Amino acid sequence: MDKMAGIMDGLRKQPLTEIAGSTVVKVTDYEKPEETGLPAANVLIYKLANGETVIVRPSGTEPKVKFYMGVKEDSIAPVSYTHLRAHETSA
């Protein structure tokens, strides 16, 4: 579980600037209720320039971090996880 916390901490300290070739235009950190108006949660939401959304959160039952990707049909591109994996190996 410490590794998951390290990955999430790494994503907060060094936010992703690009995912799958699309620029990150906004990061919402749900640990900051003042940004969301909701109770604190260990969730990051990345809004991308191409209209896609990536949600990152630790699993509640398994030792892994989950990435949920909302894509638009006309913006699906090959995905490279190199940058995402860099956070995993550095944690």
Tab-separated table of C-alpha atoms in Angstrom, residues 1-79:
chain	number	residue	atom	x	y	z
A	1	MET	CA	0.000	0.000	0.000
A	2	ASP	CA	2.967	2.330	0.555
A	3	LYS	CA	3.839	2.026	-3.130
A	4	MET	CA	0.318	3.151	-4.120
A	5	ALA	CA	0.610	6.151	-1.787
A	6	GLY	CA	3.995	6.935	-3.325
A	7	ILE	CA	2.575	6.842	-6.853
A	8	MET	CA	-0.320	9.134	-5.934
A	9	ASP	CA	2.060	11.470	-4.085
A	10	GLY	CA	4.350	11.517	-7.129
A	11	LEU	CA	1.448	12.413	-9.402
A	12	ARG	CA	0.564	15.292	-7.083
A	13	LYS	CA	4.144	16.589	-6.780
A	14	GLN	CA	4.935	16.170	-10.500
A	15	PRO	CA	1.597	16.304	-12.344
A	16	LEU	CA	1.390	14.747	-15.764
A	17	THR	CA	1.586	17.370	-18.512
A	18	GLU	CA	0.677	15.067	-21.405
A	19	ILE	CA	-1.218	11.798	-21.712
A	20	ALA	CA	-1.341	9.768	-24.936
A	21	GLY	CA	-0.079	12.736	-26.933
A	22	SER	CA	-2.667	15.189	-25.614
A	23	THR	CA	-1.784	18.113	-23.351
A	24	VAL	CA	-3.215	18.141	-19.840
A	25	VAL	CA	-5.190	21.385	-19.523
A	26	LYS	CA	-6.531	20.932	-15.984
A	27	VAL	CA	-5.868	18.732	-12.966
A	28	THR	CA	-8.480	18.473	-10.226
A	29	ASP	CA	-7.254	17.037	-6.944
A	30	TYR	CA	-10.113	15.631	-4.898
A	31	GLU	CA	-7.954	15.713	-1.753
A	32	LYS	CA	-8.628	19.465	-1.850
A	33	PRO	CA	-12.312	19.988	-1.000
A	34	GLU	CA	-11.895	23.718	-1.632
A	35	GLU	CA	-11.371	22.872	-5.335
A	36	THR	CA	-14.289	20.471	-5.675
A	37	GLY	CA	-16.839	21.348	-3.010
A	38	LEU	CA	-16.926	17.631	-2.167
A	39	PRO	CA	-15.486	15.591	0.710
A	40	ALA	CA	-11.773	14.822	0.345
A	41	ALA	CA	-10.920	11.707	-1.675
A	42	ASN	CA	-7.679	10.268	-3.033
A	43	VAL	CA	-8.594	10.938	-6.683
A	44	LEU	CA	-6.992	12.992	-9.454
A	45	ILE	CA	-8.858	13.978	-12.603
A	46	TYR	CA	-6.948	15.089	-15.685
A	47	LYS	CA	-8.794	17.016	-18.404
A	48	LEU	CA	-7.013	16.829	-21.750
A	49	ALA	CA	-6.907	19.298	-24.636
A	50	ASN	CA	-8.636	16.797	-26.931
A	51	GLY	CA	-11.674	16.607	-24.614
A	52	GLU	CA	-10.739	13.301	-23.010
A	53	THR	CA	-10.632	12.681	-19.254
A	54	VAL	CA	-8.321	10.476	-17.184
A	55	ILE	CA	-9.243	9.608	-13.595
A	56	VAL	CA	-6.568	8.192	-11.273
A	57	ARG	CA	-7.218	6.594	-7.898
A	58	PRO	CA	-5.797	3.833	-5.727
A	59	SER	CA	-7.760	0.610	-5.507
A	60	GLY	CA	-9.612	0.121	-2.261
A	61	THR	CA	-9.146	-3.649	-2.275
A	62	GLU	CA	-5.944	-4.379	-4.213
A	63	PRO	CA	-2.408	-2.970	-4.143
A	64	LYS	CA	-2.661	-1.048	-7.411
A	65	VAL	CA	-3.487	2.360	-8.837
A	66	LYS	CA	-6.371	2.481	-11.314
A	67	PHE	CA	-6.603	4.692	-14.383
A	68	TYR	CA	-10.019	5.278	-15.957
A	69	MET	CA	-10.017	6.887	-19.383
A	70	GLY	CA	-12.991	8.607	-20.944
A	71	VAL	CA	-12.379	9.056	-24.659
A	72	LYS	CA	-14.169	10.592	-27.587
A	73	GLU	CA	-14.604	8.368	-30.625
A	74	ASP	CA	-12.862	10.791	-32.957
A	75	SER	CA	-9.865	11.273	-30.643
A	76	ILE	CA	-8.791	7.701	-29.950
A	77	ALA	CA	-5.058	7.414	-30.526
A	78	PRO	CA	-2.449	4.790	-29.707
A	79	VAL	CA	-1.606	5.120	-26.031
